[in-house]
Amino acid sequence: SDDDDESDDDESDGGDGGDGEGDDGGDDGAAGTVGARLEKVRALMRAPAFARLIGALSGLAPRRCRSVVRRFRRGLDYTLAHVGTLADAPVVDATLAFVPPPPKSGARGGAAAARAWDSGDVGGFECFVRKEGDGAAAEVYRADDASAGVTSVHPVSNALVLALRQPDTMKFVKFVGAAAPGSRWDVAVEYHQS
């Protein structure tokens, strides 16, 4: 498969240090180590064999991909829904996310962190939104059961999410609030047919 090599598609910092207050990878060295490991995962997800697996699962024939390793720090990072995320044909989005609990939090802390991420109250979830009729991004997105055309995927550690995104759909990662248990790390790959 033909690969585009993009590593900075979003507003996240892609691996700088955390805030130093109990955040996962709170120093530049730890963040660099995590980033280097996730780059290896990115290379695997870009491999032709993985693209063939994505094709078999989705029924599409990926010809190229765009990928990025991202870190969304609490209280700092997010991506925007904009028409630049639209494609000419359906795209398979594969996102492998990691939302580790704070260091030294134990089993209870890990369960509490998972509940916080799953609630959506701390942000960090990926949203898929149909574009408005005029092609502009809406100012406000509701992410609840009453939201027509909005799909939210809450981060779960070590879980691969596959989404078939239609051409009229934008995507973004919601702002990670300061109350989040830590950073959201992910490897995001878009598999394009053309």
Coordinates of N, CA, C and O in Angstrom, one line a residue:
S1 N 0.8 -1.2 0.0 CA 0.0 0.0 0.0 C 0.9 1.2 0.0 O 1.9 1.3 0.6
D2 N 0.4 2.3 -0.7 CA 1.1 3.6 -0.7 C 0.9 4.3 0.6 O -0.3 4.4 1.1
D3 N 1.9 4.8 1.2 CA 1.7 5.5 2.5 C 2.0 6.9 2.5 O 3.0 7.3 1.9
D4 N 1.2 7.7 3.1 CA 1.5 9.1 3.3 C 2.2 9.1 4.7 O 1.8 8.4 5.6
D5 N 3.2 10.0 4.8 CA 3.9 10.0 6.1 C 3.6 11.3 6.8 O 4.2 12.3 6.6
E6 N 2.5 11.2 7.6 CA 2.1 12.4 8.4 C 2.3 12.1 9.9 O 1.8 11.1 10.3
S7 N 2.9 12.9 10.6 CA 3.1 12.6 12.0 C 2.6 13.8 12.9 O 2.6 13.6 14.1
D8 N 2.1 14.8 12.4 CA 1.6 15.9 13.2 C 0.3 16.5 12.6 O 0.2 17.6 12.1
D9 N -0.8 15.7 12.6 CA -2.1 16.1 12.0 C -2.9 16.9 12.9 O -4.0 17.4 12.5
D10 N -2.6 17.1 14.2 CA -3.5 17.6 15.1 C -2.9 18.7 16.0 O -1.8 19.0 15.9
E11 N -3.7 19.1 17.0 CA -3.2 20.1 17.9 C -2.5 19.5 19.1 O -2.1 20.3 20.0
S12 N -2.5 18.2 19.3 CA -1.8 17.6 20.4 C -0.3 17.7 20.2 O 0.2 18.0 19.2
D13 N 0.4 17.5 21.3 CA 1.8 17.8 21.3 C 2.7 16.6 20.8 O 3.9 16.8 20.6
G14 N 2.1 15.5 20.6 CA 2.8 14.3 20.1 C 3.9 13.8 20.9 O 4.7 13.0 20.5
G15 N 3.9 14.1 22.2 CA 4.8 13.4 23.1 C 5.6 14.3 24.0 O 6.6 13.8 24.6
D16 N 5.3 15.5 24.2 CA 6.0 16.4 25.2 C 5.7 15.9 26.6 O 4.8 15.1 26.8
G17 N 6.4 16.4 27.6 CA 6.2 16.1 29.0 C 4.9 16.4 29.5 O 4.2 17.3 29.0
G18 N 4.5 15.8 30.6 CA 3.2 16.1 31.2 C 3.3 17.3 32.1 O 4.3 18.0 32.1
D19 N 2.3 17.4 33.0 CA 2.3 18.6 33.9 C 3.0 18.4 35.2 O 3.1 19.3 36.0
G20 N 3.6 17.2 35.3 CA 4.4 16.9 36.5 C 3.6 16.7 37.8 O 4.2 16.6 38.9
E21 N 2.3 16.7 37.7 CA 1.5 16.5 38.9 C 0.8 15.2 38.9 O -0.4 15.1 38.9
G22 N 1.5 14.1 38.9 CA 0.9 12.8 38.9 C 0.4 12.3 37.6 O -0.2 11.3 37.4
D23 N 0.6 13.1 36.5 CA 0.2 12.7 35.2 C 1.1 11.6 34.7 O 2.2 11.5 35.1
D24 N 0.5 10.7 33.9 CA 1.3 9.6 33.4 C 2.5 10.1 32.6 O 2.3 11.0 31.8
G25 N 3.6 9.6 32.8 CA 4.8 10.1 32.0 C 5.1 11.5 32.3 O 5.2 12.3 31.4
G26 N 5.1 11.9 33.5 CA 5.2 13.3 33.9 C 6.5 14.0 33.6 O 6.6 15.2 33.8
D27 N 7.5 13.4 33.1 CA 8.7 14.1 32.6 C 9.0 13.8 31.2 O 8.4 12.9 30.6
D28 N 9.8 14.6 30.6 CA 10.1 14.5 29.2 C 10.7 13.1 28.8 O 10.4 12.6 27.8
G29 N 11.5 12.5 29.7 CA 12.1 11.2 29.4 C 11.1 10.1 29.3 O 11.1 9.3 28.4
A30 N 10.1 10.1 30.3 CA 9.1 9.1 30.3 C 8.2 9.2 29.0 O 7.8 8.3 28.4
A31 N 7.8 10.5 28.7 CA 7.0 10.7 27.6 C 7.7 10.3 26.3 O 7.1 9.7 25.4
G32 N 9.0 10.6 26.2 CA 9.7 10.2 25.0 C 9.8 8.6 24.9 O 9.7 8.1 23.8
T33 N 9.9 7.9 26.0 CA 9.9 6.5 25.9 C 8.6 5.9 25.5 O 8.5 5.0 24.6
V34 N 7.5 6.5 26.0 CA 6.1 6.0 25.6 C 6.0 6.4 24.1 O 5.5 5.5 23.3
G35 N 6.3 7.6 23.7 CA 6.2 7.9 22.3 C 7.0 7.0 21.4 O 6.5 6.6 20.3
A36 N 8.2 6.6 21.8 CA 9.0 5.7 21.0 C 8.4 4.4 20.8 O 8.4 3.8 19.7
R37 N 7.8 3.9 21.9 CA 7.1 2.6 21.8 C 5.8 2.7 20.9 O 5.6 1.8 20.2
L38 N 5.1 3.8 21.0 CA 3.9 3.9 20.2 C 4.3 4.1 18.7 O 3.5 3.7 17.9
E39 N 5.5 4.7 18.5 CA 5.9 4.7 17.1 C 6.1 3.3 16.5 O 5.9 3.1 15.3
K40 N 6.6 2.4 17.3 CA 6.7 1.0 16.8 C 5.3 0.4 16.5 O 5.1 -0.3 15.5
V41 N 4.3 0.7 17.4 CA 2.9 0.3 17.1 C 2.4 0.9 15.8 O 1.8 0.3 15.0
R42 N 2.7 2.2 15.6 CA 2.3 2.9 14.4 C 2.9 2.2 13.2 O 2.2 2.0 12.2
A43 N 4.2 1.8 13.2 CA 4.8 1.1 12.1 C 4.1 -0.2 11.8 O 3.8 -0.5 10.6
L44 N 3.7 -0.9 12.8 CA 2.9 -2.2 12.6 C 1.6 -1.9 12.0 O 1.1 -2.7 11.1
M45 N 0.9 -0.9 12.5 CA -0.5 -0.6 11.9 C -0.4 0.0 10.5 O -1.4 -0.1 9.8
R46 N 0.8 0.4 10.1 CA 0.9 0.9 8.7 C 1.4 -0.2 7.7 O 1.5 0.0 6.5
A47 N 1.8 -1.3 8.3 CA 2.3 -2.4 7.5 C 1.3 -3.0 6.5 O 0.1 -3.0 6.8
P48 N 1.7 -3.4 5.3 CA 0.8 -3.9 4.3 C -0.1 -5.1 4.8 O -1.3 -5.2 4.5
A49 N 0.5 -5.9 5.7 CA -0.3 -7.0 6.2 C -1.5 -6.5 7.1 O -2.6 -7.1 7.0
F50 N -1.2 -5.5 7.9 CA -2.3 -4.9 8.7 C -3.3 -4.3 7.8 O -4.5 -4.4 8.1
A51 N -2.9 -3.6 6.8 CA -3.8 -2.9 5.9 C -4.7 -4.0 5.2 O -5.9 -3.8 5.0
R52 N -4.1 -5.2 4.9 CA -5.0 -6.2 4.3 C -6.0 -6.7 5.3 O -7.1 -7.0 5.0
L53 N -5.6 -6.8 6.6 CA -6.5 -7.2 7.6 C -7.7 -6.2 7.7 O -8.9 -6.6 7.8
I54 N -7.3 -4.9 7.7 CA -8.4 -3.9 7.7 C -9.3 -4.0 6.5 O -10.5 -3.9 6.7
G55 N -8.7 -4.3 5.4 CA -9.5 -4.5 4.2 C -10.5 -5.7 4.3 O -11.6 -5.6 3.9
A56 N -10.0 -6.8 4.9 CA -10.8 -8.0 5.1 C -12.0 -7.7 6.1 O -13.1 -8.1 5.9
L57 N -11.7 -6.9 7.1 CA -12.7 -6.6 8.1 C -13.7 -5.6 7.6 O -14.9 -5.7 8.0
S58 N -13.3 -4.7 6.8 CA -14.2 -3.6 6.4 C -14.8 -3.8 5.0 O -15.8 -3.1 4.7
G59 N -14.2 -4.6 4.2 CA -14.8 -4.8 2.9 C -14.2 -3.7 1.9 O -14.6 -3.7 0.7
L60 N -13.4 -2.9 2.4 CA -12.8 -1.8 1.5 C -11.4 -2.3 1.1 O -10.8 -3.2 1.7
A61 N -10.8 -1.6 0.1 CA -9.5 -2.0 -0.3 C -8.5 -0.8 0.0 O -8.4 0.1 -0.9
P62 N -7.9 -0.7 1.1 CA -7.1 0.4 1.4 C -5.9 0.5 0.5 O -5.2 -0.5 0.3
R63 N -5.6 1.7 -0.1 CA -4.5 1.9 -1.0 C -3.4 2.7 -0.4 O -2.3 2.7 -0.8
R64 N -3.8 3.6 0.6 CA -2.8 4.4 1.3 C -3.3 4.7 2.7 O -4.5 4.4 3.0
C65 N -2.5 5.1 3.6 CA -2.9 5.4 4.9 C -2.1 6.7 5.4 O -1.1 7.0 4.9
R66 N -2.8 7.3 6.4 CA -2.1 8.5 7.1 C -2.2 8.1 8.6 O -3.1 7.5 9.1
S67 N -1.1 8.3 9.3 CA -1.0 7.9 10.7 C -0.3 8.9 11.6 O 0.4 9.8 11.1
V68 N -0.6 8.9 12.8 CA 0.0 9.8 13.8 C -0.1 9.1 15.2 O -1.0 8.4 15.5
V69 N 1.0 9.4 16.0 CA 1.0 9.1 17.4 C 0.7 10.4 18.1 O 1.3 11.4 17.8
R70 N -0.3 10.3 19.0 CA -0.7 11.5 19.7 C -0.7 11.3 21.2 O -1.0 10.2 21.7
R71 N -0.5 12.4 21.9 CA -0.7 12.5 23.3 C -1.6 13.7 23.6 O -1.2 14.8 23.2
F72 N -2.7 13.5 24.3 CA -3.6 14.6 24.7 C -3.4 14.8 26.2 O -3.8 13.9 27.0
R73 N -2.7 15.9 26.6 CA -2.5 16.1 28.0 C -3.7 16.7 28.7 O -4.4 17.5 28.1
R74 N -3.9 16.3 29.9 CA -5.1 16.9 30.6 C -5.0 18.4 30.8 O -4.0 18.9 31.1
G75 N -6.1 19.0 30.5 CA -6.2 20.4 30.6 C -5.6 21.2 29.4 O -5.5 22.4 29.5
L76 N -5.1 20.5 28.4 CA -4.4 21.2 27.4 C -4.8 20.9 25.9 O -4.8 21.7 25.1
D77 N -5.0 19.6 25.6 CA -5.0 19.2 24.2 C -6.4 18.7 23.7 O -7.2 18.1 24.5
Y78 N -6.6 18.8 22.4 CA -7.8 18.4 21.7 C -7.5 18.5 20.2 O -6.5 19.0 19.8
T79 N -8.5 18.0 19.4 CA -8.5 18.3 18.0 C -9.8 18.9 17.6 O -10.7 18.9 18.4
L80 N -9.8 19.5 16.4 CA -11.0 20.2 16.0 C -11.8 19.5 14.9 O -11.1 18.8 14.1
A81 N -13.1 19.6 14.9 CA -13.9 19.1 13.7 C -13.9 20.2 12.7 O -14.2 21.3 12.9
H82 N -13.4 19.8 11.5 CA -13.3 20.8 10.4 C -13.4 20.0 9.1 O -13.2 18.8 9.0
V83 N -13.7 20.8 8.1 CA -13.9 20.1 6.8 C -12.7 19.5 6.2 O -12.7 18.6 5.3
G84 N -11.5 19.8 6.8 CA -10.3 19.2 6.3 C -10.2 17.7 6.7 O -9.4 17.0 6.2
T85 N -11.1 17.3 7.6 CA -11.1 15.8 8.0 C -12.1 15.0 7.1 O -12.2 13.8 7.2
L86 N -12.7 15.7 6.2 CA -13.6 15.0 5.2 C -12.8 14.3 4.1 O -11.8 14.8 3.8
A87 N -13.4 13.2 3.6 CA -12.7 12.5 2.6 C -13.7 12.4 1.4 O -14.9 12.6 1.5
D88 N -13.1 12.0 0.2 CA -13.9 11.8 -1.0 C -14.7 10.5 -1.0 O -15.7 10.3 -1.7
A89 N -14.2 9.5 -0.3 CA -14.8 8.2 -0.2 C -14.7 7.7 1.2 O -14.1 8.3 2.1
P90 N -15.5 6.6 1.5 CA -15.4 6.1 2.9 C -13.9 5.8 3.3 O -13.1 5.4 2.5
V91 N -13.7 6.0 4.6 CA -12.3 5.9 5.2 C -12.5 5.0 6.4 O -13.5 5.1 7.2
V92 N -11.6 4.1 6.6 CA -11.5 3.3 7.9 C -10.6 4.0 8.8 O -9.4 4.2 8.5
D93 N -11.1 4.4 10.0 CA -10.3 4.9 11.1 C -10.0 3.8 12.1 O -10.9 3.2 12.6
A94 N -8.7 3.6 12.3 CA -8.3 2.7 13.3 C -7.5 3.4 14.4 O -6.5 4.1 14.1
T95 N -8.0 3.4 15.6 CA -7.4 4.1 16.7 C -7.2 3.1 17.9 O -8.1 2.5 18.4
L96 N -5.9 3.0 18.3 CA -5.5 2.2 19.4 C -5.2 3.2 20.5 O -4.2 4.0 20.4
A97 N -6.0 3.3 21.6 CA -5.9 4.3 22.6 C -5.4 3.7 23.9 O -5.5 2.5 24.2
F98 N -4.7 4.5 24.7 CA -4.2 4.1 26.0 C -4.5 5.3 27.0 O -4.1 6.4 26.7
V99 N -5.2 5.0 28.0 CA -5.5 6.0 29.1 C -5.1 5.4 30.4 O -5.9 4.9 31.2
P100 N -3.8 5.3 30.7 CA -3.4 4.7 31.9 C -3.8 5.4 33.2 O -4.0 6.6 33.1
P101 N -4.0 4.7 34.3 CA -4.3 5.3 35.5 C -3.1 6.1 36.1 O -2.0 5.8 35.6
P102 N -3.3 7.0 37.0 CA -2.2 7.7 37.6 C -1.2 6.7 38.2 O -1.6 5.7 38.7
P103 N 0.1 7.0 38.3 CA 1.1 6.1 38.9 C 0.7 5.9 40.4 O 0.2 6.8 41.0
K104 N 1.0 4.7 40.8 CA 0.8 4.4 42.2 C -0.6 4.5 42.7 O -0.9 4.8 43.8
S105 N -1.6 4.3 41.8 CA -3.0 4.4 42.1 C -3.6 3.1 42.6 O -4.7 3.1 43.1
G106 N -3.0 2.0 42.3 CA -3.5 0.7 42.7 C -4.7 0.3 41.9 O -5.1 1.0 40.9
A107 N -5.3 -0.9 42.2 CA -6.5 -1.4 41.5 C -7.7 -0.5 41.6 O -8.4 -0.3 40.6
R108 N -7.9 0.1 42.8 CA -9.1 1.0 42.9 C -8.9 2.2 42.1 O -9.9 2.7 41.5
G109 N -7.7 2.8 42.1 CA -7.4 3.9 41.3 C -7.6 3.7 39.8 O -8.1 4.5 39.1
G110 N -7.2 2.5 39.4 CA -7.4 2.1 38.0 C -8.8 2.0 37.6 O -9.2 2.4 36.5
A111 N -9.6 1.4 38.5 CA -11.1 1.3 38.2 C -11.7 2.6 38.2 O -12.6 2.9 37.4
A112 N -11.3 3.5 39.1 CA -11.9 4.9 39.1 C -11.5 5.6 37.9 O -12.3 6.4 37.3
A113 N -10.3 5.5 37.4 CA -9.8 6.1 36.2 C -10.6 5.6 35.0 O -11.1 6.5 34.2
A114 N -10.9 4.3 34.9 CA -11.7 3.8 33.8 C -13.1 4.3 33.8 O -13.6 4.7 32.8
R115 N -13.7 4.5 35.0 CA -15.0 5.0 35.2 C -15.0 6.5 34.7 O -16.0 6.9 34.1
A116 N -14.0 7.2 35.1 CA -13.9 8.7 34.7 C -13.9 8.8 33.2 O -14.6 9.6 32.6
W117 N -13.0 8.0 32.5 CA -12.9 8.1 31.1 C -14.3 7.7 30.4 O -14.7 8.3 29.5
D118 N -14.9 6.6 30.9 CA -16.1 6.1 30.4 C -17.3 7.0 30.5 O -18.2 7.1 29.7
S119 N -17.3 7.9 31.6 CA -18.4 8.8 31.8 C -18.5 9.9 30.8 O -19.5 10.4 30.6
G120 N -17.3 10.2 30.2 CA -17.3 11.3 29.2 C -17.1 12.7 29.9 O -16.9 13.7 29.3
D121 N -17.2 12.7 31.2 CA -17.1 14.0 32.0 C -15.7 14.6 31.9 O -15.6 15.8 32.1
V122 N -14.7 13.8 31.6 CA -13.3 14.3 31.6 C -12.9 14.6 30.2 O -11.7 15.0 29.9
G123 N -13.8 14.3 29.2 CA -13.4 14.5 27.8 C -12.5 13.4 27.3 O -12.5 12.3 27.8
G124 N -11.7 13.7 26.3 CA -10.8 12.7 25.7 C -11.4 11.7 24.8 O -10.8 10.8 24.3
F125 N -12.7 11.8 24.5 CA -13.4 10.8 23.6 C -13.3 11.3 22.2 O -13.2 12.5 21.9
E126 N -13.4 10.4 21.3 CA -13.3 10.7 19.9 C -14.8 10.8 19.4 O -15.6 10.0 19.7
C127 N -15.1 11.8 18.6 CA -16.4 12.1 18.1 C -16.4 12.1 16.6 O -15.5 12.6 16.0
F128 N -17.5 11.5 16.0 CA -17.7 11.5 14.6 C -19.0 12.3 14.4 O -20.0 11.9 15.0
V129 N -19.0 13.3 13.6 CA -20.1 14.2 13.4 C -20.4 14.5 11.9 O -19.4 14.8 11.2
R130 N -21.6 14.4 11.5 CA -21.9 14.8 10.1 C -21.8 16.3 10.0 O -22.1 17.0 10.9
K131 N -21.3 16.7 8.8 CA -21.1 18.1 8.6 C -22.5 18.7 8.4 O -23.4 18.1 8.1
E132 N -22.5 20.0 8.7 CA -23.7 20.8 8.6 C -24.0 21.0 7.1 O -23.2 20.8 6.3
G133 N -25.3 21.3 6.8 CA -25.7 21.5 5.4 C -24.8 22.4 4.6 O -24.6 22.2 3.4
D134 N -24.3 23.5 5.2 CA -23.5 24.5 4.5 C -22.0 24.1 4.5 O -21.2 24.8 3.9
G135 N -21.7 22.9 5.0 CA -20.3 22.4 5.1 C -19.5 23.0 6.2 O -18.3 22.6 6.4
A136 N -20.0 23.9 7.0 CA -19.3 24.5 8.1 C -19.4 23.6 9.3 O -20.4 22.8 9.5
A137 N -18.4 23.7 10.2 CA -18.5 22.9 11.4 C -19.4 23.6 12.4 O -19.5 24.8 12.5
A138 N -20.2 22.8 13.1 CA -21.1 23.4 14.1 C -20.3 24.0 15.3 O -19.2 23.5 15.6
E139 N -20.9 24.9 16.0 CA -20.2 25.5 17.1 C -20.2 24.6 18.3 O -19.3 24.6 19.1
V140 N -21.3 23.9 18.5 CA -21.5 23.0 19.7 C -22.0 21.7 19.3 O -22.8 21.5 18.4
Y141 N -21.4 20.6 19.9 CA -21.8 19.3 19.6 C -22.3 18.6 20.9 O -21.6 18.7 21.9
R142 N -23.4 18.0 20.9 CA -23.9 17.3 22.0 C -23.6 15.8 21.8 O -23.7 15.3 20.7
A143 N -23.1 15.2 22.8 CA -22.7 13.8 22.8 C -23.5 13.0 23.7 O -23.0 12.6 24.8
D144 N -24.8 12.9 23.5 CA -25.7 12.1 24.3 C -26.6 11.2 23.4 O -26.5 11.3 22.2
D145 N -27.5 10.5 24.1 CA -28.4 9.6 23.3 C -29.3 10.4 22.4 O -29.8 9.8 21.4
A146 N -29.6 11.7 22.6 CA -30.5 12.5 21.8 C -29.7 13.1 20.6 O -30.3 13.8 19.8
S147 N -28.5 12.9 20.5 CA -27.7 13.5 19.4 C -27.8 12.8 18.1 O -27.3 11.7 17.9
A148 N -28.5 13.4 17.2 CA -28.6 12.8 15.8 C -27.3 13.1 15.1 O -26.8 14.2 15.0
G149 N -26.7 12.1 14.5 CA -25.5 12.3 13.7 C -24.2 12.4 14.4 O -23.2 12.7 13.8
V150 N -24.2 12.2 15.7 CA -23.0 12.2 16.5 C -22.8 10.9 17.2 O -23.6 10.3 17.8
T151 N -21.6 10.4 16.9 CA -21.1 9.1 17.6 C -19.9 9.4 18.4 O -18.9 10.0 17.9
S152 N -20.0 9.1 19.7 CA -18.8 9.3 20.6 C -18.2 7.9 21.0 O -19.0 7.0 21.3
V153 N -16.9 7.9 21.0 CA -16.2 6.6 21.4 C -15.3 7.0 22.5 O -14.3 7.7 22.4
H154 N -15.6 6.5 23.7 CA -14.8 6.8 24.9 C -13.6 6.0 24.9 O -13.6 4.8 24.5
P155 N -12.5 6.6 25.4 CA -11.2 5.8 25.4 C -11.2 4.7 26.4 O -11.6 4.9 27.5
V156 N -10.7 3.6 26.0 CA -10.4 2.4 26.8 C -9.0 2.0 26.5 O -8.6 1.8 25.4
S157 N -8.3 1.7 27.6 CA -6.9 1.3 27.4 C -6.7 0.1 26.6 O -7.4 -0.9 26.8
N158 N -5.8 0.1 25.7 CA -5.4 -1.1 24.9 C -6.6 -1.7 24.1 O -6.7 -2.9 23.9
A159 N -7.4 -0.8 23.6 CA -8.6 -1.2 22.8 C -8.4 -0.6 21.4 O -8.3 0.6 21.3
L160 N -8.5 -1.4 20.4 CA -8.5 -0.9 19.0 C -9.9 -0.6 18.6 O -10.8 -1.5 18.6
V161 N -10.2 0.6 18.1 CA -11.5 1.0 17.6 C -11.4 1.1 16.1 O -10.5 1.9 15.6
L162 N -12.3 0.4 15.4 CA -12.4 0.6 14.0 C -13.7 1.3 13.6 O -14.8 0.9 14.1
A163 N -13.6 2.3 12.8 CA -14.8 3.0 12.4 C -14.8 3.3 11.0 O -13.8 3.7 10.4
L164 N -15.9 3.0 10.3 CA -16.0 3.3 8.9 C -16.7 4.6 8.8 O -17.8 4.8 9.1
R165 N -15.9 5.6 8.4 CA -16.3 7.0 8.3 C -16.7 7.4 6.9 O -16.0 7.2 6.0
Q166 N -18.0 7.8 6.8 CA -18.5 8.2 5.5 C -17.9 9.6 5.1 O -17.5 10.4 5.9
P167 N -18.0 9.9 3.8 CA -17.4 11.1 3.3 C -18.0 12.4 3.9 O -17.3 13.4 4.0
D168 N -19.2 12.4 4.4 CA -19.8 13.6 5.0 C -19.6 13.7 6.5 O -20.3 14.4 7.2
T169 N -18.6 12.9 7.0 CA -18.4 12.9 8.5 C -17.1 13.4 8.9 O -16.1 13.0 8.3
M170 N -17.1 14.3 9.9 CA -15.9 14.9 10.4 C -15.6 14.2 11.7 O -16.4 13.5 12.3
K171 N -14.3 14.3 12.2 CA -14.0 13.6 13.4 C -13.1 14.6 14.3 O -12.5 15.5 13.7
F172 N -13.2 14.4 15.6 CA -12.3 15.2 16.5 C -12.2 14.4 17.8 O -13.0 13.6 18.1
V173 N -11.2 14.8 18.6 CA -11.0 14.3 20.0 C -11.4 15.5 20.9 O -10.8 16.6 20.8
K174 N -12.3 15.2 21.8 CA -12.8 16.2 22.7 C -11.7 16.6 23.7 O -10.8 15.8 24.1
F175 N -11.7 17.9 24.1 CA -10.7 18.4 25.0 C -10.6 17.5 26.3 O -11.6 17.1 26.8
V176 N -9.4 17.2 26.7 CA -9.2 16.4 27.9 C -9.1 17.4 29.0 O -8.2 18.2 29.1
G177 N -10.1 17.3 29.9 CA -10.3 18.2 31.0 C -9.2 18.0 32.1 O -8.5 17.0 32.2
A178 N -9.0 19.1 32.8 CA -8.0 19.1 33.9 C -8.3 18.0 35.0 O -7.4 17.5 35.6
A179 N -9.5 17.6 35.1 CA -9.9 16.6 36.1 C -9.6 15.1 35.6 O -9.9 14.2 36.3
A180 N -9.2 15.0 34.3 CA -8.9 13.6 33.8 C -7.8 12.9 34.6 O -7.0 13.6 35.2
P181 N -7.9 11.6 34.7 CA -6.9 10.9 35.5 C -5.5 11.0 35.0 O -4.5 10.7 35.7
G182 N -5.3 11.3 33.7 CA -4.0 11.4 33.1 C -4.2 11.8 31.6 O -5.2 12.3 31.2
S183 N -3.2 11.5 30.9 CA -3.2 11.8 29.4 C -3.9 10.7 28.7 O -3.9 9.6 29.1
R184 N -4.4 11.1 27.5 CA -4.9 10.1 26.5 C -3.8 10.0 25.5 O -3.4 11.0 24.9
W185 N -3.3 8.8 25.3 CA -2.3 8.5 24.2 C -3.0 7.6 23.2 O -3.8 6.8 23.5
D186 N -2.6 7.8 21.9 CA -3.2 6.9 20.9 C -2.3 6.9 19.7 O -1.4 7.7 19.5
V187 N -2.6 5.8 18.9 CA -2.0 5.7 17.5 C -3.3 5.7 16.6 O -4.1 4.9 16.8
A188 N -3.4 6.7 15.8 CA -4.5 6.9 14.9 C -4.1 6.7 13.4 O -3.2 7.4 13.0
V189 N -4.8 5.8 12.7 CA -4.5 5.6 11.3 C -5.8 5.7 10.5 O -6.8 5.1 10.9
E190 N -5.7 6.4 9.4 CA -6.8 6.5 8.4 C -6.4 5.7 7.2 O -5.3 5.9 6.6
Y191 N -7.2 4.7 6.9 CA -7.0 3.9 5.7 C -7.9 4.4 4.5 O -9.1 4.3 4.7
H192 N -7.3 4.9 3.5 CA -8.0 5.5 2.3 C -8.0 4.5 1.2 O -7.1 3.8 0.9
Q193 N -9.1 4.5 0.4 CA -9.2 3.7 -0.8 C -8.5 4.3 -2.0 O -8.2 3.6 -2.9
S194 N -8.4 5.6 -2.0 CA -7.7 6.2 -3.2 C -6.6 7.1 -2.8 O -6.4 7.4 -1.7

